[in-house]
Amino acid sequence: MGNVSSEDNWMVHFRDTMRGGKMLNNYRMAELHAKESPDRVLELEQWGALFDRTKEGKILQRDFGGHRYARLAHVGDRTGLELIRTLQQKVVSMSTDVFMECKVLRLVHDASGAWRAASPTGAHRRDRHLRRQAVIMATGGAGRSWKFTTNSWKGPATATRWPCGPARS
């Protein structure tokens, strides 16, 4: 976005991202991230996300994670909550079935193409038959897969997804 530093651009962002990842990053994903981040932030804003502003009214960006320029769009100290609120609002507005705070013990893709989630409800366990072509599990916590992480979310969500294999079209 370069709202704070006009010298910033996607190539500098890409270099900072690769260096921050000790060059272990997936090159193509880091490139897409650097190129598309400004458009995704503006898209979030169009969907209703509120970001802190500069005196000129542009989205304020701050320093983050050893990057050369300030490029983190934020909302004080509650950026994550704002993004969750915005994305939940967007998904619900699309008439998508949303199961919030739903504990899933197992996710199965059966031969008929339906997704089934084993989910405890109340005092009894039962399977929820989702019957969908796709299931999105927005759980967080993947950072806990690493020995050292600043990710505070815990839980078995990543392990729940792995047996399902990669996304299918």
mmCIF file with all atom_site columns, C-alpha atoms in Angstrom, residues 2-164:
data_model
loop_
_atom_site.group_PDB
_atom_site.id
_atom_site.type_symbol
_atom_site.label_atom_id
_atom_site.label_alt_id
_atom_site.label_comp_id
_atom_site.label_asym_id
_atom_site.label_entity_id
_atom_site.label_seq_id
_atom_site.pdbx_PDB_ins_code
_atom_site.Cartn_x
_atom_site.Cartn_y
_atom_site.Cartn_z
_atom_site.occupancy
_atom_site.B_iso_or_equiv
_atom_site.pdbx_formal_charge
_atom_site.auth_seq_id
_atom_site.auth_comp_id
_atom_site.auth_asym_id
_atom_site.auth_atom_id
_atom_site.pdbx_PDB_model_num
ATOM 1   C CA . GLY A 1 2   ? 2.874   2.334   0.792  1.00 0.00 ? 2   GLY A CA 1
ATOM 2   C CA . ASN A 1 3   ? 0.658   4.714   2.797  1.00 0.00 ? 3   ASN A CA 1
ATOM 3   C CA . VAL A 1 4   ? 3.458   5.455   5.259  1.00 0.00 ? 4   VAL A CA 1
ATOM 4   C CA . SER A 1 5   ? 6.554   4.924   3.089  1.00 0.00 ? 5   SER A CA 1
ATOM 5   C CA . SER A 1 6   ? 6.340   5.756   -0.603 1.00 0.00 ? 6   SER A CA 1
ATOM 6   C CA . GLU A 1 7   ? 9.542   3.745   -1.225 1.00 0.00 ? 7   GLU A CA 1
ATOM 7   C CA . ASP A 1 8   ? 7.752   0.511   -0.290 1.00 0.00 ? 8   ASP A CA 1
ATOM 8   C CA . ASN A 1 9   ? 6.633   -1.811  -3.100 1.00 0.00 ? 9   ASN A CA 1
ATOM 9   C CA . TRP A 1 10  ? 5.825   -5.474  -3.634 1.00 0.00 ? 10  TRP A CA 1
ATOM 10  C CA . MET A 1 11  ? 9.440   -6.410  -4.439 1.00 0.00 ? 11  MET A CA 1
ATOM 11  C CA . VAL A 1 12  ? 10.727  -4.991  -1.127 1.00 0.00 ? 12  VAL A CA 1
ATOM 12  C CA . HIS A 1 13  ? 7.835   -6.682  0.683  1.00 0.00 ? 13  HIS A CA 1
ATOM 13  C CA . PHE A 1 14  ? 8.683   -9.975  -1.042 1.00 0.00 ? 14  PHE A CA 1
ATOM 14  C CA . ARG A 1 15  ? 12.355  -9.692  -0.044 1.00 0.00 ? 15  ARG A CA 1
ATOM 15  C CA . ASP A 1 16  ? 11.411  -8.915  3.572  1.00 0.00 ? 16  ASP A CA 1
ATOM 16  C CA . THR A 1 17  ? 9.037   -11.895 3.635  1.00 0.00 ? 17  THR A CA 1
ATOM 17  C CA . MET A 1 18  ? 11.639  -14.297 2.232  1.00 0.00 ? 18  MET A CA 1
ATOM 18  C CA . ARG A 1 19  ? 14.305  -13.055 4.643  1.00 0.00 ? 19  ARG A CA 1
ATOM 19  C CA . GLY A 1 20  ? 11.896  -13.280 7.574  1.00 0.00 ? 20  GLY A CA 1
ATOM 20  C CA . GLY A 1 21  ? 11.232  -16.906 6.658  1.00 0.00 ? 21  GLY A CA 1
ATOM 21  C CA . LYS A 1 22  ? 14.968  -17.671 6.407  1.00 0.00 ? 22  LYS A CA 1
ATOM 22  C CA . MET A 1 23  ? 14.392  -18.396 2.691  1.00 0.00 ? 23  MET A CA 1
ATOM 23  C CA . LEU A 1 24  ? 12.329  -21.490 3.606  1.00 0.00 ? 24  LEU A CA 1
ATOM 24  C CA . ASN A 1 25  ? 9.093   -19.881 2.373  1.00 0.00 ? 25  ASN A CA 1
ATOM 25  C CA . ASN A 1 26  ? 7.249   -21.165 -0.641 1.00 0.00 ? 26  ASN A CA 1
ATOM 26  C CA . TYR A 1 27  ? 8.576   -18.676 -3.216 1.00 0.00 ? 27  TYR A CA 1
ATOM 27  C CA . ARG A 1 28  ? 5.341   -18.411 -5.203 1.00 0.00 ? 28  ARG A CA 1
ATOM 28  C CA . MET A 1 29  ? 3.142   -17.965 -2.114 1.00 0.00 ? 29  MET A CA 1
ATOM 29  C CA . ALA A 1 30  ? 5.449   -15.235 -0.759 1.00 0.00 ? 30  ALA A CA 1
ATOM 30  C CA . GLU A 1 31  ? 5.325   -13.491 -4.147 1.00 0.00 ? 31  GLU A CA 1
ATOM 31  C CA . LEU A 1 32  ? 1.516   -13.645 -4.300 1.00 0.00 ? 32  LEU A CA 1
ATOM 32  C CA . HIS A 1 33  ? 1.307   -12.409 -0.718 1.00 0.00 ? 33  HIS A CA 1
ATOM 33  C CA . ALA A 1 34  ? 3.531   -9.418  -1.459 1.00 0.00 ? 34  ALA A CA 1
ATOM 34  C CA . LYS A 1 35  ? 1.731   -8.530  -4.696 1.00 0.00 ? 35  LYS A CA 1
ATOM 35  C CA . GLU A 1 36  ? -1.866  -9.049  -3.531 1.00 0.00 ? 36  GLU A CA 1
ATOM 36  C CA . SER A 1 37  ? -1.829  -7.851  0.088  1.00 0.00 ? 37  SER A CA 1
ATOM 37  C CA . PRO A 1 38  ? -2.789  -4.234  -0.698 1.00 0.00 ? 38  PRO A CA 1
ATOM 38  C CA . ASP A 1 39  ? -5.793  -5.352  -2.767 1.00 0.00 ? 39  ASP A CA 1
ATOM 39  C CA . ARG A 1 40  ? -6.905  -7.798  -0.059 1.00 0.00 ? 40  ARG A CA 1
ATOM 40  C CA . VAL A 1 41  ? -6.728  -5.079  2.618  1.00 0.00 ? 41  VAL A CA 1
ATOM 41  C CA . LEU A 1 42  ? -8.843  -2.778  0.425  1.00 0.00 ? 42  LEU A CA 1
ATOM 42  C CA . GLU A 1 43  ? -11.273 -5.655  -0.155 1.00 0.00 ? 43  GLU A CA 1
ATOM 43  C CA . LEU A 1 44  ? -11.603 -6.146  3.607  1.00 0.00 ? 44  LEU A CA 1
ATOM 44  C CA . GLU A 1 45  ? -12.293 -2.427  3.914  1.00 0.00 ? 45  GLU A CA 1
ATOM 45  C CA . GLN A 1 46  ? -15.034 -2.672  1.245  1.00 0.00 ? 46  GLN A CA 1
ATOM 46  C CA . TRP A 1 47  ? -16.576 -5.514  3.258  1.00 0.00 ? 47  TRP A CA 1
ATOM 47  C CA . GLY A 1 48  ? -16.758 -3.263  6.317  1.00 0.00 ? 48  GLY A CA 1
ATOM 48  C CA . ALA A 1 49  ? -13.429 -3.602  8.138  1.00 0.00 ? 49  ALA A CA 1
ATOM 49  C CA . LEU A 1 50  ? -12.419 -0.487  10.009 1.00 0.00 ? 50  LEU A CA 1
ATOM 50  C CA . PHE A 1 51  ? -8.698  0.360   10.046 1.00 0.00 ? 51  PHE A CA 1
ATOM 51  C CA . ASP A 1 52  ? -6.789  3.123   11.824 1.00 0.00 ? 52  ASP A CA 1
ATOM 52  C CA . ARG A 1 53  ? -6.169  6.151   9.580  1.00 0.00 ? 53  ARG A CA 1
ATOM 53  C CA . THR A 1 54  ? -3.403  8.611   8.770  1.00 0.00 ? 54  THR A CA 1
ATOM 54  C CA . LYS A 1 55  ? -4.061  12.363  9.028  1.00 0.00 ? 55  LYS A CA 1
ATOM 55  C CA . GLU A 1 56  ? -4.761  12.284  5.278  1.00 0.00 ? 56  GLU A CA 1
ATOM 56  C CA . GLY A 1 57  ? -7.431  9.598   5.744  1.00 0.00 ? 57  GLY A CA 1
ATOM 57  C CA . LYS A 1 58  ? -5.424  6.684   4.290  1.00 0.00 ? 58  LYS A CA 1
ATOM 58  C CA . ILE A 1 59  ? -5.161  3.332   6.075  1.00 0.00 ? 59  ILE A CA 1
ATOM 59  C CA . LEU A 1 60  ? -2.428  3.653   8.715  1.00 0.00 ? 60  LEU A CA 1
ATOM 60  C CA . GLN A 1 61  ? 0.344   1.082   8.540  1.00 0.00 ? 61  GLN A CA 1
ATOM 61  C CA . ARG A 1 62  ? 2.784   0.195   11.323 1.00 0.00 ? 62  ARG A CA 1
ATOM 62  C CA . ASP A 1 63  ? 6.024   -1.731  11.694 1.00 0.00 ? 63  ASP A CA 1
ATOM 63  C CA . PHE A 1 64  ? 5.835   -5.472  12.094 1.00 0.00 ? 64  PHE A CA 1
ATOM 64  C CA . GLY A 1 65  ? 8.194   -8.419  12.268 1.00 0.00 ? 65  GLY A CA 1
ATOM 65  C CA . GLY A 1 66  ? 11.469  -6.921  11.067 1.00 0.00 ? 66  GLY A CA 1
ATOM 66  C CA . HIS A 1 67  ? 10.131  -5.613  7.776  1.00 0.00 ? 67  HIS A CA 1
ATOM 67  C CA . ARG A 1 68  ? 11.940  -2.637  6.288  1.00 0.00 ? 68  ARG A CA 1
ATOM 68  C CA . TYR A 1 69  ? 8.841   -0.439  6.001  1.00 0.00 ? 69  TYR A CA 1
ATOM 69  C CA . ALA A 1 70  ? 5.644   -0.022  7.981  1.00 0.00 ? 70  ALA A CA 1
ATOM 70  C CA . ARG A 1 71  ? 3.037   -2.081  6.117  1.00 0.00 ? 71  ARG A CA 1
ATOM 71  C CA . LEU A 1 72  ? 0.776   -3.730  8.704  1.00 0.00 ? 72  LEU A CA 1
ATOM 72  C CA . ALA A 1 73  ? -2.782  -2.382  8.429  1.00 0.00 ? 73  ALA A CA 1
ATOM 73  C CA . HIS A 1 74  ? -4.256  -2.449  11.926 1.00 0.00 ? 74  HIS A CA 1
ATOM 74  C CA . VAL A 1 75  ? -7.054  -1.494  14.276 1.00 0.00 ? 75  VAL A CA 1
ATOM 75  C CA . GLY A 1 76  ? -5.291  -0.572  17.510 1.00 0.00 ? 76  GLY A CA 1
ATOM 76  C CA . ASP A 1 77  ? -4.663  -3.787  19.431 1.00 0.00 ? 77  ASP A CA 1
ATOM 77  C CA . ARG A 1 78  ? -7.785  -5.588  18.164 1.00 0.00 ? 78  ARG A CA 1
ATOM 78  C CA . THR A 1 79  ? -6.959  -6.199  14.515 1.00 0.00 ? 79  THR A CA 1
ATOM 79  C CA . GLY A 1 80  ? -7.638  -9.930  14.724 1.00 0.00 ? 80  GLY A CA 1
ATOM 80  C CA . LEU A 1 81  ? -11.076 -9.394  16.245 1.00 0.00 ? 81  LEU A CA 1
ATOM 81  C CA . GLU A 1 82  ? -11.916 -6.850  13.527 1.00 0.00 ? 82  GLU A CA 1
ATOM 82  C CA . LEU A 1 83  ? -10.912 -9.284  10.782 1.00 0.00 ? 83  LEU A CA 1
ATOM 83  C CA . ILE A 1 84  ? -12.950 -12.091 12.353 1.00 0.00 ? 84  ILE A CA 1
ATOM 84  C CA . ARG A 1 85  ? -15.989 -9.783  12.630 1.00 0.00 ? 85  ARG A CA 1
ATOM 85  C CA . THR A 1 86  ? -15.647 -8.628  9.028  1.00 0.00 ? 86  THR A CA 1
ATOM 86  C CA . LEU A 1 87  ? -15.176 -12.111 7.571  1.00 0.00 ? 87  LEU A CA 1
ATOM 87  C CA . GLN A 1 88  ? -18.050 -13.581 9.607  1.00 0.00 ? 88  GLN A CA 1
ATOM 88  C CA . GLN A 1 89  ? -20.338 -10.786 8.416  1.00 0.00 ? 89  GLN A CA 1
ATOM 89  C CA . LYS A 1 90  ? -19.296 -11.361 4.794  1.00 0.00 ? 90  LYS A CA 1
ATOM 90  C CA . VAL A 1 91  ? -19.799 -15.135 4.922  1.00 0.00 ? 91  VAL A CA 1
ATOM 91  C CA . VAL A 1 92  ? -23.195 -14.850 6.613  1.00 0.00 ? 92  VAL A CA 1
ATOM 92  C CA . SER A 1 93  ? -24.302 -12.252 4.018  1.00 0.00 ? 93  SER A CA 1
ATOM 93  C CA . MET A 1 94  ? -23.588 -14.827 1.276  1.00 0.00 ? 94  MET A CA 1
ATOM 94  C CA . SER A 1 95  ? -26.273 -17.203 2.675  1.00 0.00 ? 95  SER A CA 1
ATOM 95  C CA . THR A 1 96  ? -23.591 -19.693 3.657  1.00 0.00 ? 96  THR A CA 1
ATOM 96  C CA . ASP A 1 97  ? -24.300 -22.244 6.389  1.00 0.00 ? 97  ASP A CA 1
ATOM 97  C CA . VAL A 1 98  ? -22.108 -21.282 9.327  1.00 0.00 ? 98  VAL A CA 1
ATOM 98  C CA . PHE A 1 99  ? -21.567 -23.432 12.411 1.00 0.00 ? 99  PHE A CA 1
ATOM 99  C CA . MET A 1 100 ? -19.847 -21.136 14.907 1.00 0.00 ? 100 MET A CA 1
ATOM 100 C CA . GLU A 1 101 ? -18.136 -22.550 17.966 1.00 0.00 ? 101 GLU A CA 1
ATOM 101 C CA . CYS A 1 102 ? -18.748 -26.059 16.683 1.00 0.00 ? 102 CYS A CA 1
ATOM 102 C CA . LYS A 1 103 ? -16.337 -28.701 17.931 1.00 0.00 ? 103 LYS A CA 1
ATOM 103 C CA . VAL A 1 104 ? -15.507 -31.192 15.196 1.00 0.00 ? 104 VAL A CA 1
ATOM 104 C CA . LEU A 1 105 ? -13.812 -34.422 16.206 1.00 0.00 ? 105 LEU A CA 1
ATOM 105 C CA . ARG A 1 106 ? -13.610 -35.962 12.750 1.00 0.00 ? 106 ARG A CA 1
ATOM 106 C CA . LEU A 1 107 ? -14.287 -34.817 9.199  1.00 0.00 ? 107 LEU A CA 1
ATOM 107 C CA . VAL A 1 108 ? -15.029 -37.507 6.603  1.00 0.00 ? 108 VAL A CA 1
ATOM 108 C CA . HIS A 1 109 ? -15.441 -37.245 2.824  1.00 0.00 ? 109 HIS A CA 1
ATOM 109 C CA . ASP A 1 110 ? -17.555 -40.255 1.851  1.00 0.00 ? 110 ASP A CA 1
ATOM 110 C CA . ALA A 1 111 ? -17.954 -42.053 -1.475 1.00 0.00 ? 111 ALA A CA 1
ATOM 111 C CA . SER A 1 112 ? -21.104 -40.092 -2.371 1.00 0.00 ? 112 SER A CA 1
ATOM 112 C CA . GLY A 1 113 ? -19.185 -36.817 -2.183 1.00 0.00 ? 113 GLY A CA 1
ATOM 113 C CA . ALA A 1 114 ? -20.844 -35.610 1.010  1.00 0.00 ? 114 ALA A CA 1
ATOM 114 C CA . TRP A 1 115 ? -18.881 -34.249 3.943  1.00 0.00 ? 115 TRP A CA 1
ATOM 115 C CA . ARG A 1 116 ? -19.750 -35.601 7.371  1.00 0.00 ? 116 ARG A CA 1
ATOM 116 C CA . ALA A 1 117 ? -18.541 -34.080 10.634 1.00 0.00 ? 117 ALA A CA 1
ATOM 117 C CA . ALA A 1 118 ? -18.555 -36.011 13.893 1.00 0.00 ? 118 ALA A CA 1
ATOM 118 C CA . SER A 1 119 ? -19.532 -33.400 16.422 1.00 0.00 ? 119 SER A CA 1
ATOM 119 C CA . PRO A 1 120 ? -20.553 -33.726 20.073 1.00 0.00 ? 120 PRO A CA 1
ATOM 120 C CA . THR A 1 121 ? -23.740 -31.830 20.888 1.00 0.00 ? 121 THR A CA 1
ATOM 121 C CA . GLY A 1 122 ? -25.017 -31.520 24.431 1.00 0.00 ? 122 GLY A CA 1
ATOM 122 C CA . ALA A 1 123 ? -24.865 -34.753 26.392 1.00 0.00 ? 123 ALA A CA 1
ATOM 123 C CA . HIS A 1 124 ? -24.918 -36.888 23.226 1.00 0.00 ? 124 HIS A CA 1
ATOM 124 C CA . ARG A 1 125 ? -22.628 -37.244 20.223 1.00 0.00 ? 125 ARG A CA 1
ATOM 125 C CA . ARG A 1 126 ? -24.068 -37.284 16.739 1.00 0.00 ? 126 ARG A CA 1
ATOM 126 C CA . ASP A 1 127 ? -22.832 -36.887 13.192 1.00 0.00 ? 127 ASP A CA 1
ATOM 127 C CA . ARG A 1 128 ? -23.740 -33.736 11.340 1.00 0.00 ? 128 ARG A CA 1
ATOM 128 C CA . HIS A 1 129 ? -24.258 -34.457 7.673  1.00 0.00 ? 129 HIS A CA 1
ATOM 129 C CA . LEU A 1 130 ? -23.060 -31.341 5.926  1.00 0.00 ? 130 LEU A CA 1
ATOM 130 C CA . ARG A 1 131 ? -23.770 -32.559 2.377  1.00 0.00 ? 131 ARG A CA 1
ATOM 131 C CA . ARG A 1 132 ? -21.625 -29.871 0.816  1.00 0.00 ? 132 ARG A CA 1
ATOM 132 C CA . GLN A 1 133 ? -19.102 -29.811 -2.020 1.00 0.00 ? 133 GLN A CA 1
ATOM 133 C CA . ALA A 1 134 ? -16.704 -27.868 0.180  1.00 0.00 ? 134 ALA A CA 1
ATOM 134 C CA . VAL A 1 135 ? -16.106 -27.293 3.868  1.00 0.00 ? 135 VAL A CA 1
ATOM 135 C CA . ILE A 1 136 ? -14.041 -24.429 5.234  1.00 0.00 ? 136 ILE A CA 1
ATOM 136 C CA . MET A 1 137 ? -12.659 -24.884 8.714  1.00 0.00 ? 137 MET A CA 1
ATOM 137 C CA . ALA A 1 138 ? -11.490 -21.511 10.012 1.00 0.00 ? 138 ALA A CA 1
ATOM 138 C CA . THR A 1 139 ? -9.802  -22.665 13.179 1.00 0.00 ? 139 THR A CA 1
ATOM 139 C CA . GLY A 1 140 ? -6.434  -20.998 13.576 1.00 0.00 ? 140 GLY A CA 1
ATOM 140 C CA . GLY A 1 141 ? -3.812  -22.808 15.556 1.00 0.00 ? 141 GLY A CA 1
ATOM 141 C CA . ALA A 1 142 ? -1.624  -24.171 12.751 1.00 0.00 ? 142 ALA A CA 1
ATOM 142 C CA . GLY A 1 143 ? 1.326   -22.313 14.270 1.00 0.00 ? 143 GLY A CA 1
ATOM 143 C CA . ARG A 1 144 ? 1.166   -24.750 17.179 1.00 0.00 ? 144 ARG A CA 1
ATOM 144 C CA . SER A 1 145 ? 2.518   -27.410 14.803 1.00 0.00 ? 145 SER A CA 1
ATOM 145 C CA . TRP A 1 146 ? 5.981   -25.917 15.279 1.00 0.00 ? 146 TRP A CA 1
ATOM 146 C CA . LYS A 1 147 ? 8.268   -26.352 18.284 1.00 0.00 ? 147 LYS A CA 1
ATOM 147 C CA . PHE A 1 148 ? 8.697   -22.579 18.641 1.00 0.00 ? 148 PHE A CA 1
ATOM 148 C CA . THR A 1 149 ? 5.766   -20.287 17.917 1.00 0.00 ? 149 THR A CA 1
ATOM 149 C CA . THR A 1 150 ? 4.094   -17.104 19.094 1.00 0.00 ? 150 THR A CA 1
ATOM 150 C CA . ASN A 1 151 ? 0.702   -18.582 18.155 1.00 0.00 ? 151 ASN A CA 1
ATOM 151 C CA . SER A 1 152 ? -1.443  -18.769 21.288 1.00 0.00 ? 152 SER A CA 1
ATOM 152 C CA . TRP A 1 153 ? -4.305  -20.836 19.850 1.00 0.00 ? 153 TRP A CA 1
ATOM 153 C CA . LYS A 1 154 ? -4.320  -24.484 20.850 1.00 0.00 ? 154 LYS A CA 1
ATOM 154 C CA . GLY A 1 155 ? -6.362  -27.437 19.733 1.00 0.00 ? 155 GLY A CA 1
ATOM 155 C CA . PRO A 1 156 ? -6.605  -30.456 17.459 1.00 0.00 ? 156 PRO A CA 1
ATOM 156 C CA . ALA A 1 157 ? -8.137  -28.637 14.469 1.00 0.00 ? 157 ALA A CA 1
ATOM 157 C CA . THR A 1 158 ? -5.169  -29.125 12.160 1.00 0.00 ? 158 THR A CA 1
ATOM 158 C CA . ALA A 1 159 ? -5.054  -32.834 12.955 1.00 0.00 ? 159 ALA A CA 1
ATOM 159 C CA . THR A 1 160 ? -8.811  -33.053 12.251 1.00 0.00 ? 160 THR A CA 1
ATOM 160 C CA . ARG A 1 161 ? -8.243  -31.777 8.700  1.00 0.00 ? 161 ARG A CA 1
ATOM 161 C CA . TRP A 1 162 ? -5.150  -33.788 7.714  1.00 0.00 ? 162 TRP A CA 1
ATOM 162 C CA . PRO A 1 163 ? -6.858  -37.173 7.124  1.00 0.00 ? 163 PRO A CA 1
ATOM 163 C CA . CYS A 1 164 ? -9.161  -35.477 4.582  1.00 0.00 ? 164 CYS A CA 1
#
